[in-house]
CSV table of C-alpha atoms in Angstrom, one decimal:
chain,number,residue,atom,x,y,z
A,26,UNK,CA,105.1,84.4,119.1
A,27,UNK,CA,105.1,83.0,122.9
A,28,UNK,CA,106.7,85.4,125.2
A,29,UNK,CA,105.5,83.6,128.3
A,30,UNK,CA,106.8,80.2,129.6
A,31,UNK,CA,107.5,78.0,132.9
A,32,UNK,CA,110.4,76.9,134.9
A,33,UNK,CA,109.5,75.0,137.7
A,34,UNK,CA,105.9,76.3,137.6
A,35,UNK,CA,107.1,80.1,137.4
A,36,UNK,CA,106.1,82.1,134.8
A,37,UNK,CA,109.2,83.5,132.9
A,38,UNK,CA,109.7,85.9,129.9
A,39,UNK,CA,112.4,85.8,127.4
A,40,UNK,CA,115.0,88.4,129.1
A,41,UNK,CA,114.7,85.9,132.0
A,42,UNK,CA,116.0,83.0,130.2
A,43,UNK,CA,119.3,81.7,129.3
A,44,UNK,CA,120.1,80.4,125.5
A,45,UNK,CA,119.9,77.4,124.7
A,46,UNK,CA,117.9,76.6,128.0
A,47,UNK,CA,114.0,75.2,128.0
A,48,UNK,CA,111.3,75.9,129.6
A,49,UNK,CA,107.5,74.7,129.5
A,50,UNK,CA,104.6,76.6,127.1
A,51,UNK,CA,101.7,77.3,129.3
A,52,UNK,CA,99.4,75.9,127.2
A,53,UNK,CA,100.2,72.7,125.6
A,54,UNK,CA,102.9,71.7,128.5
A,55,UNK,CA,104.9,71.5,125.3
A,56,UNK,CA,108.9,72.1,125.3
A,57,UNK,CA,110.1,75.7,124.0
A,58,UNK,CA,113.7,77.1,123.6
A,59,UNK,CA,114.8,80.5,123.3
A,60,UNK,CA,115.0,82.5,120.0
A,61,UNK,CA,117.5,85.3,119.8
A,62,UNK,CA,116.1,88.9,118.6
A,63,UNK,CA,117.4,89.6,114.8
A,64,UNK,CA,116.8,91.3,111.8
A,65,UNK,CA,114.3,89.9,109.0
A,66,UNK,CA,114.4,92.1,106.1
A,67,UNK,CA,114.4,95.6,107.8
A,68,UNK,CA,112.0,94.6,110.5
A,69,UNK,CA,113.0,93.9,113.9
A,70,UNK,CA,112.2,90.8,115.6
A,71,UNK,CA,112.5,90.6,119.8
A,72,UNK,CA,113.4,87.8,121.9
A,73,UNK,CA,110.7,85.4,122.3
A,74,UNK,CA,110.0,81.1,123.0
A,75,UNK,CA,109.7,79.2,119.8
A,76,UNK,CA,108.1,75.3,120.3
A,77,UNK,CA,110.5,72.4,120.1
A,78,UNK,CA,108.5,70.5,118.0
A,79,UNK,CA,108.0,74.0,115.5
A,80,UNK,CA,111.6,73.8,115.1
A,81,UNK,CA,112.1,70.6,113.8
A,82,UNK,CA,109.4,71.5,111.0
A,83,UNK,CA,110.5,74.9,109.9
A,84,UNK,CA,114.9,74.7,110.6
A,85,UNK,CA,115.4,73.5,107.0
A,86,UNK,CA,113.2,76.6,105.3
A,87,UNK,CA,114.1,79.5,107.8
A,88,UNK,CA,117.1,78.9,109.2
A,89,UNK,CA,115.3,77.8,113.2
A,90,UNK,CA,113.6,80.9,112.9
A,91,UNK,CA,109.9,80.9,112.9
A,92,UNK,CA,108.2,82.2,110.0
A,93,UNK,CA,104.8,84.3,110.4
A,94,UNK,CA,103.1,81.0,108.3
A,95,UNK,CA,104.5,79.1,111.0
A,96,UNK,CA,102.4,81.0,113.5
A,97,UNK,CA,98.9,80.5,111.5
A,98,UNK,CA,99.6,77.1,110.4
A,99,UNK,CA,96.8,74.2,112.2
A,100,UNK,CA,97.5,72.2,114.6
A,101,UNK,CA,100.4,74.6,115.7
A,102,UNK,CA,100.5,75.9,119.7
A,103,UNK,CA,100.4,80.1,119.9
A,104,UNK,CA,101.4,79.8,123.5
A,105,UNK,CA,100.6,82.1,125.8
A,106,UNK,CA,101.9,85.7,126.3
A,107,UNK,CA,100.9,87.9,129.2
A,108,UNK,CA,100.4,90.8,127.4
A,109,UNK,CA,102.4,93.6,130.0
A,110,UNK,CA,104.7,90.9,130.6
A,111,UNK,CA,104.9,90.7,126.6
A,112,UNK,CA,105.9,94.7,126.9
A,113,UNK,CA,108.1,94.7,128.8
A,114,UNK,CA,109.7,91.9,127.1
A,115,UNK,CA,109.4,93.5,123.5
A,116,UNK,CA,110.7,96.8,125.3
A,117,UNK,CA,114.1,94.9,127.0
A,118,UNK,CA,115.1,93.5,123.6
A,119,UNK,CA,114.6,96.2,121.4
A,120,UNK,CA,117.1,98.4,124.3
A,121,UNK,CA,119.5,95.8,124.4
A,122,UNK,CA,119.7,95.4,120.2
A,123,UNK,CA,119.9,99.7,120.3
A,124,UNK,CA,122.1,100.3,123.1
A,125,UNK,CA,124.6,96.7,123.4
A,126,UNK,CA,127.1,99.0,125.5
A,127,UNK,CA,124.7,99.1,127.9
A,128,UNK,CA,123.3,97.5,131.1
A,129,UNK,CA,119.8,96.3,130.8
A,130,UNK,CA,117.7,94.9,133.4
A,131,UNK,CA,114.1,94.3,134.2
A,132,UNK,CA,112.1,96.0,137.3
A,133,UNK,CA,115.4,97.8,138.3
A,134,UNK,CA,115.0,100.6,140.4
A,135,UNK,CA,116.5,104.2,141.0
A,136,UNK,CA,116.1,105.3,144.8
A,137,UNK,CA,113.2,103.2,145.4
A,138,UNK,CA,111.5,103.8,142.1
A,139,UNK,CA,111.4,100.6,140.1
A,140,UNK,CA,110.9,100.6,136.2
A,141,UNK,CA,109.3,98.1,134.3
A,142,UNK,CA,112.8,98.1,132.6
A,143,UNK,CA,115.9,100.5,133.4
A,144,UNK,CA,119.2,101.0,130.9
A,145,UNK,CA,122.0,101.9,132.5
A,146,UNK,CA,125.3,103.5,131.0
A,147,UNK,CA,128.5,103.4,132.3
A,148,UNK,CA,129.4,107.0,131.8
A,149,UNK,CA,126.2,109.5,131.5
A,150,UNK,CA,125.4,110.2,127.4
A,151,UNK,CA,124.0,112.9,125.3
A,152,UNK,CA,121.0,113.3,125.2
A,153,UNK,CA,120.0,110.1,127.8
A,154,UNK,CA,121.9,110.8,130.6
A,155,UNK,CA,122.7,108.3,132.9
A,156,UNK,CA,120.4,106.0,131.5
A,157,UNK,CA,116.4,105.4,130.2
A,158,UNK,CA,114.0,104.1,132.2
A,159,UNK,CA,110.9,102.6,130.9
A,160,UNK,CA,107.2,102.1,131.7
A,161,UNK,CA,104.9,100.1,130.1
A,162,UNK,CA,101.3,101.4,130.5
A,163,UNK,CA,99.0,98.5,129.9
A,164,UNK,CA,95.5,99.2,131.6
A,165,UNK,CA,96.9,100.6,134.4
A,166,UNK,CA,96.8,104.0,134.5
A,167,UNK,CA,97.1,104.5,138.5
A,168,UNK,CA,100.7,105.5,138.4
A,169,UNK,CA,101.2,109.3,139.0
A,170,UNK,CA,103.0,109.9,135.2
A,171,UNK,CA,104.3,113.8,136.4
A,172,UNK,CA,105.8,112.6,139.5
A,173,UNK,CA,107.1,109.2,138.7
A,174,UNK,CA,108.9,111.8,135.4
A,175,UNK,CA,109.9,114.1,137.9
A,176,UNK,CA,111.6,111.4,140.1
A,177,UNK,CA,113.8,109.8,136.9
A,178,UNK,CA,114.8,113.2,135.5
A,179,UNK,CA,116.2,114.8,138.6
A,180,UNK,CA,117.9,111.8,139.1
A,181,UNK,CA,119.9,112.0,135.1
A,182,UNK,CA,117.8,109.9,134.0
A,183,UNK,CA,115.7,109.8,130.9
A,184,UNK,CA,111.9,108.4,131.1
A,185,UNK,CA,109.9,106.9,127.9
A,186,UNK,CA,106.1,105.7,128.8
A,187,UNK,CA,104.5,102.8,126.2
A,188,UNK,CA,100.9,101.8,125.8
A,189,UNK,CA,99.7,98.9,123.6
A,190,UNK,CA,99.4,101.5,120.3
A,191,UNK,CA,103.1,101.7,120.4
A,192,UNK,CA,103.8,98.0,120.2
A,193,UNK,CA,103.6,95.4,117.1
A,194,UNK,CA,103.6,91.8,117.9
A,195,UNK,CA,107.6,91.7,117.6
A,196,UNK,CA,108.8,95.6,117.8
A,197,UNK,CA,108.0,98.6,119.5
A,198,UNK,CA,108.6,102.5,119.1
A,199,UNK,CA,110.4,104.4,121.2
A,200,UNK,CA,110.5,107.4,119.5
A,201,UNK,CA,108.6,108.9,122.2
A,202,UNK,CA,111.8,109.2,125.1
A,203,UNK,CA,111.6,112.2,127.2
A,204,UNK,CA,115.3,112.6,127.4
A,205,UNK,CA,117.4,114.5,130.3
A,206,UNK,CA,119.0,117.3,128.6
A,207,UNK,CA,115.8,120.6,128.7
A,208,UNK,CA,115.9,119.2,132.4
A,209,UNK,CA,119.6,119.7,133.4
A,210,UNK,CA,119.9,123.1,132.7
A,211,UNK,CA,119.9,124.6,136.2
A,212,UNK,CA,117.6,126.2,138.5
A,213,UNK,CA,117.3,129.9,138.2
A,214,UNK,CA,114.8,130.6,141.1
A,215,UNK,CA,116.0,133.2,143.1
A,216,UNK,CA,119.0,135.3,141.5
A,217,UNK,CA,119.3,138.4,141.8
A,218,UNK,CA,119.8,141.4,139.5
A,219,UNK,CA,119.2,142.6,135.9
A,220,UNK,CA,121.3,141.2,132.8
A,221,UNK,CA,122.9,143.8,130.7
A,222,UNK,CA,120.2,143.5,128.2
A,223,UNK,CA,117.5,144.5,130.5
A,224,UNK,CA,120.1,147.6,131.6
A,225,UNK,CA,120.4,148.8,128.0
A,226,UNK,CA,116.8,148.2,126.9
A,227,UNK,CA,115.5,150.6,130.1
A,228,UNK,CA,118.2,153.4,128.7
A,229,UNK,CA,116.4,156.6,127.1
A,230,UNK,CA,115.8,155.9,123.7
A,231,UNK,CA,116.8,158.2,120.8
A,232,UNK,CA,113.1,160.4,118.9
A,233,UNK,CA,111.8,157.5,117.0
A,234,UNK,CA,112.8,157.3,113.3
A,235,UNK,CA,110.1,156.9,110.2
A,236,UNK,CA,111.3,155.8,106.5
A,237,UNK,CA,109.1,154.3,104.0
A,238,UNK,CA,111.2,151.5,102.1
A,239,UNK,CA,108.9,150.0,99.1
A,240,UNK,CA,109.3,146.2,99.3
A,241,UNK,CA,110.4,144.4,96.1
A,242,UNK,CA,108.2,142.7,94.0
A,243,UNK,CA,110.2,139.7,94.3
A,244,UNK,CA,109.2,139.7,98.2
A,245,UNK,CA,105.3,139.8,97.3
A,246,UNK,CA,105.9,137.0,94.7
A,247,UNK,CA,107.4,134.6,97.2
A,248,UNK,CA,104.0,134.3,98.4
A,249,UNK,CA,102.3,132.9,95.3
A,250,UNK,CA,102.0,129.5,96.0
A,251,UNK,CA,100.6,128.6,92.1
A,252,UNK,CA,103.7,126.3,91.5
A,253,UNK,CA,103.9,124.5,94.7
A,254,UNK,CA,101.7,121.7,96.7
A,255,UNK,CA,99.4,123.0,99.0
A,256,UNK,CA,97.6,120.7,101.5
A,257,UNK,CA,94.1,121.6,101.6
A,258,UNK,CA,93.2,118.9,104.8
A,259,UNK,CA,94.8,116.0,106.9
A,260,UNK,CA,94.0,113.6,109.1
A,261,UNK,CA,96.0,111.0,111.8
A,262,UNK,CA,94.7,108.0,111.6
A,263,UNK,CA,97.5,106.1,114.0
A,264,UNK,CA,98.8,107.9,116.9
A,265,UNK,CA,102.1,110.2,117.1
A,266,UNK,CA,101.4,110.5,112.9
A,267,UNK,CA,102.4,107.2,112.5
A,268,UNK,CA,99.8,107.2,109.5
A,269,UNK,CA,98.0,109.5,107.6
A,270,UNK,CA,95.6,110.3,104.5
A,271,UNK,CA,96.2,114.0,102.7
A,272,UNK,CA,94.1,116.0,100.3
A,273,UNK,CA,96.6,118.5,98.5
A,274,UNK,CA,96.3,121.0,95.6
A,275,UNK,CA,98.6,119.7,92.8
A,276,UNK,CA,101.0,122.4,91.5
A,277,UNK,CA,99.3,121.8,88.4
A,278,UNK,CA,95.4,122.9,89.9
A,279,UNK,CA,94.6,119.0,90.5
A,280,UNK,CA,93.2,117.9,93.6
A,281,UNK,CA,94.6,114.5,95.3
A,282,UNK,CA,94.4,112.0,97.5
A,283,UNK,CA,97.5,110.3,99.8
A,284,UNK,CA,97.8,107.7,102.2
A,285,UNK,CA,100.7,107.3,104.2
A,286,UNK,CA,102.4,105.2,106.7
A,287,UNK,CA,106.2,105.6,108.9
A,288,UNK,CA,107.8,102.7,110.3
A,289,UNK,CA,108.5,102.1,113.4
A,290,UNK,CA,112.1,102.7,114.7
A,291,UNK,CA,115.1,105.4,114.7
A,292,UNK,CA,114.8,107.5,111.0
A,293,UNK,CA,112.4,105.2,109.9
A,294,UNK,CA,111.5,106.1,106.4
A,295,UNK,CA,108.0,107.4,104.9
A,296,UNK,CA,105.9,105.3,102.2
A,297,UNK,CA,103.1,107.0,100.9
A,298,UNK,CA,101.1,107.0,97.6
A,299,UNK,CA,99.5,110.1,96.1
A,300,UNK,CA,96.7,109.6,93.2
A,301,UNK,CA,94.7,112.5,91.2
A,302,UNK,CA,90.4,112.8,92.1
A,303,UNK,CA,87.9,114.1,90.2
A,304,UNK,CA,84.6,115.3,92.0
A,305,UNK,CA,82.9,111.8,91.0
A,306,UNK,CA,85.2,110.1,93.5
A,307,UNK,CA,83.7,112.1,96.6
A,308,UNK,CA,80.3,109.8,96.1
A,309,UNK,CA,83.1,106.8,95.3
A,310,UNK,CA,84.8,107.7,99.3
A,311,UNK,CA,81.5,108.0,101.0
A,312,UNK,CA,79.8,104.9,100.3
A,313,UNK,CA,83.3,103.2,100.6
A,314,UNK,CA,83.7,104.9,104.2
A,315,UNK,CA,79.8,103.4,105.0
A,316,UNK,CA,81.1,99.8,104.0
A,317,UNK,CA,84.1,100.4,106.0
A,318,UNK,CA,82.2,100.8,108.8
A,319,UNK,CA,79.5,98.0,109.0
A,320,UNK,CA,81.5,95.4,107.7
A,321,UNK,CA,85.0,96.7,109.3
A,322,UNK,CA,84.1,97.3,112.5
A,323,UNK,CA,80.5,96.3,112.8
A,324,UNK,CA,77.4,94.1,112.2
A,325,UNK,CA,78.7,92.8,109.1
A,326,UNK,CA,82.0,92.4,109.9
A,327,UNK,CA,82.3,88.6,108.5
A,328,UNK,CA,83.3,85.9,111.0
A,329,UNK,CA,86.7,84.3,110.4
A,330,UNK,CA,85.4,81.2,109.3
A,331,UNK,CA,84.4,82.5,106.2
A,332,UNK,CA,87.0,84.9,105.6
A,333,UNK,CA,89.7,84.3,102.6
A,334,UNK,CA,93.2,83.7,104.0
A,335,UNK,CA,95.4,85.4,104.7
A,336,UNK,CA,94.0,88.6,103.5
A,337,UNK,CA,89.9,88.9,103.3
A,338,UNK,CA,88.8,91.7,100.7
A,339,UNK,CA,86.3,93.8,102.4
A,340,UNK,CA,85.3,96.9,99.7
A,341,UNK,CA,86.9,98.4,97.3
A,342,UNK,CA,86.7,101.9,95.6
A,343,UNK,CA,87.8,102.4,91.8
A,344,UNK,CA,89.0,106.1,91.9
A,345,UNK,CA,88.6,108.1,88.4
A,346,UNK,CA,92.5,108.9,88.3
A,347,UNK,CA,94.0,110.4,85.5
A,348,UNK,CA,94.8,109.4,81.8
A,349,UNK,CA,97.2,106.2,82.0
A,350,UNK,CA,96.9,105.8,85.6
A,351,UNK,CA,94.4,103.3,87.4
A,352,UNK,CA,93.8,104.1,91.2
A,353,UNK,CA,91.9,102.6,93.8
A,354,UNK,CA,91.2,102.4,98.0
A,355,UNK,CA,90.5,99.2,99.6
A,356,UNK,CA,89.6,97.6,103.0
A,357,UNK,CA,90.6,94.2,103.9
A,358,UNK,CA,90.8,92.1,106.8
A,359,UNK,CA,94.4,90.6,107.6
A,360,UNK,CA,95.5,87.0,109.1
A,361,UNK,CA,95.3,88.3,112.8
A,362,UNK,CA,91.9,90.3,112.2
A,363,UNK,CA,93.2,93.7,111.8
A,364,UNK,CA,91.4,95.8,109.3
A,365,UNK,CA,94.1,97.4,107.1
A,366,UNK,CA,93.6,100.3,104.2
A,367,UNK,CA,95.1,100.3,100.8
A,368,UNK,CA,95.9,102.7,97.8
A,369,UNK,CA,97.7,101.9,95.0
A,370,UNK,CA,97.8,103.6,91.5
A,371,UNK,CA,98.9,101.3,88.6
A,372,UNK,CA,100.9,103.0,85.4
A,373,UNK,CA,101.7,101.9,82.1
A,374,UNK,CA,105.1,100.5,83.0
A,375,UNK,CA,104.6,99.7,87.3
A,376,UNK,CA,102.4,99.4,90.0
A,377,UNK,CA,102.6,101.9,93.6
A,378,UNK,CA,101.0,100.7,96.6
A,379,UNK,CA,100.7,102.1,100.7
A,380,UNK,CA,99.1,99.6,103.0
A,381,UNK,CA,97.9,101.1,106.6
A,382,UNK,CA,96.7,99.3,109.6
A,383,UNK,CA,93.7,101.2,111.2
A,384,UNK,CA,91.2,101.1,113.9
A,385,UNK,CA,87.6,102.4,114.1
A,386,UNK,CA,88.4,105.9,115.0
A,387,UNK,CA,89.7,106.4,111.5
A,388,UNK,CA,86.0,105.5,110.3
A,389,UNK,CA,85.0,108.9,111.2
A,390,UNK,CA,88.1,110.9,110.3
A,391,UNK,CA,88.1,109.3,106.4
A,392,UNK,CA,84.6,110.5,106.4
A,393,UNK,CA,85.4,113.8,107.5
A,394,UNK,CA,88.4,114.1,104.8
A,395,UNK,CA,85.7,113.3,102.5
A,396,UNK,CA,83.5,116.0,103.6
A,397,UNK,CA,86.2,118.4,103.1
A,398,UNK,CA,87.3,116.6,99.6
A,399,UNK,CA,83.8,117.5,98.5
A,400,UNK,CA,84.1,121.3,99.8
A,401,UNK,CA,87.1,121.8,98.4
A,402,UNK,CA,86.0,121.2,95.0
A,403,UNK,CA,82.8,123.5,95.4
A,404,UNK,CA,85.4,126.1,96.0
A,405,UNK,CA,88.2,125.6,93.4
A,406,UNK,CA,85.3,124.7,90.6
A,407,UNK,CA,82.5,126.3,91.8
């Protein structure tokens, strides 16, 4: 999706344009309008440029708006987006869809302090204050993040600071706002005196007092944790928890495997999949992490010319599940390049399946999982 265009030779982003107006793609010298952000499905979809000629060929299937086959089809201009520029544009969209009430402007300042983009209420609200200000962190990391926080919040205003991991190509999540409110409570340097608390607690005390009180058995069986899932190791592999991959102790003695993924946005809900593993599969994980690795995110990572469209299988590993239930992890390679994980279990009657972008770091967190996998059965089995 283009977020970058030209009016009179002046790069412009979406925010900056005016519906129904047109302005030049960067590229091709091709015609663009603006699209609107909206909803497709539950995902949400920021203001961006959409080729004139694009329109014409896609208006009777989708409604003028661009399709994601749109984007990959030959012969078909990306555009160009300036990737802070892109942020900021992403960022100023997805304010204006969640706060509409509000006033919403790019590089707006407060005393001086200008924001990549600043929302602004008309009356101060709980928990923002009088307003969020945003900055988007993309390879620039000169900015002095404590003061520049300190400067927002004493002026009522809440701060939120995005880097590239919290953007997709179309959304972003800002789940991360450090909002006014711990910082309004006011200043208690330098009062004076004791609180009646402190008075009473310096009092002389009455002789201390010793009773033995047996503790029910009820209290000691609250702690048996025989009947309940117990997570025996975890690890993050996107940041702020965004994804995950769990080994847990079944209530029935099994050991298993999850992977699991949030959305992005405000109570976003939770997908994950959860299959049963024998000690057979540790062997089945390992050799799967290896292939992962070399042909993932290294030497034989294969070249997009030769990859299947639009999803390239990299390796697969065929889990020994339980009775009834088929389970397996895969790798694959997605339209834009992006390596993505999957584990799905398939019943008698349906099929359950958890897909999760990664990056290389969570080469080396799988295989520690798996090194843990593999203890953990040494000690529940001996």
């Amino acid at each position: 999706m283009p977020y970058l265009g030209l009016i009179d030779d002046r790069k412009v982003i979406p925010p900056q344009v005016d519906d129904g107006a047109t302005v030049t793609c960067p590229v091709c010298s091709g015609p663009m309008s603006v699209v609107q952000s909206h909803k497709r499905g539950t995902a949400f979809i920021s203001r961006h440029f959409r080729h004139h000629d694009r329109n014409q060929n896609t208006s009777q299937r989708v409604s003028g708006q661009t399709t994601l086959a749109d984007l990959n089809r030959p012969g078909v201009c990306p555009g160009e987006s300036d990737e802070h520029q892109k942020m900021k544009s992403i960022a100023y969209a997805r304010l204006e869809h969640d706060f509409p009430d509000a006033s919403v402007e790019l590089e707006s300042g407060v005393e001086n302090r200008i924001a990549d983009v600043l929302v602004t209420f008309d009356e101060p609200q709980s928990p923002y204050g009088r307003g969020i200000a945003v900055e988007a962190q993309y390879r620039n990391h000169g900015k002095d993040i404590e003061t520049v926080t300190e400067h927002y919040l004493e002026r009522g205003f809440s701060v939120v600071w995005l880097e590239e991991d919290d953007f997709t190509s179309h959304d972003v999540d800002l789940s991360g706002i450090l909002t006014v409110w711990p910082y309004a409570l006011p200043d208690r340097v330098g009062t004076e005196g004791y609180s009646d608390v402190i008075r009473w607690l310096w009092q002389d005390k009455s002789p201390r007092v010793v009773m033995e009180i047996p503790i029910p058995a009820d209290y000691w069986a609250s702690f048996d944790k025989s009947g309940e899932w117990i997570t025996v190791a975890q690890c993050r592999l996107r940041r702020r928890g965004r994804a995950w991959a769990t080994v847990s102790r079944s209530p029935t003695g099994h050991l298993t495997f999850q992977l699991g993924k949030k959305e992005f946005g405000w109570n976003a809900d939770s997908h994950r999949v959860t299959v049963q593993v024998e000690r057979s599969d540790c062997a089945e994980l390992r050799e799967f992490v290896d292939k992962l690795q070399h042909q993932g995110f290294g030497s034989e990572r294969p070249p997009e010319k030769e990859r299947d469209q639009p999803w390239h299988d990299l390796s697969t590993a065929w889990l020994a599940g339980s009775p009834n239930v088929t389970a397996w992890l895969s790798a694959s390679l997605s339209s834009d390049g992006n390596v993505v994980l999957t584990l799905g279990k398939k019943h008698p009657v349906n099929t359950e399946t958890v897909t999760v972008q990664i990056d290389r770091t969570a080469v080396n967190k799988l295989r520690h999982l798996v090194d843990l996998l593999e203890r953990a059965f040494e000690l529940e089995y001996g």
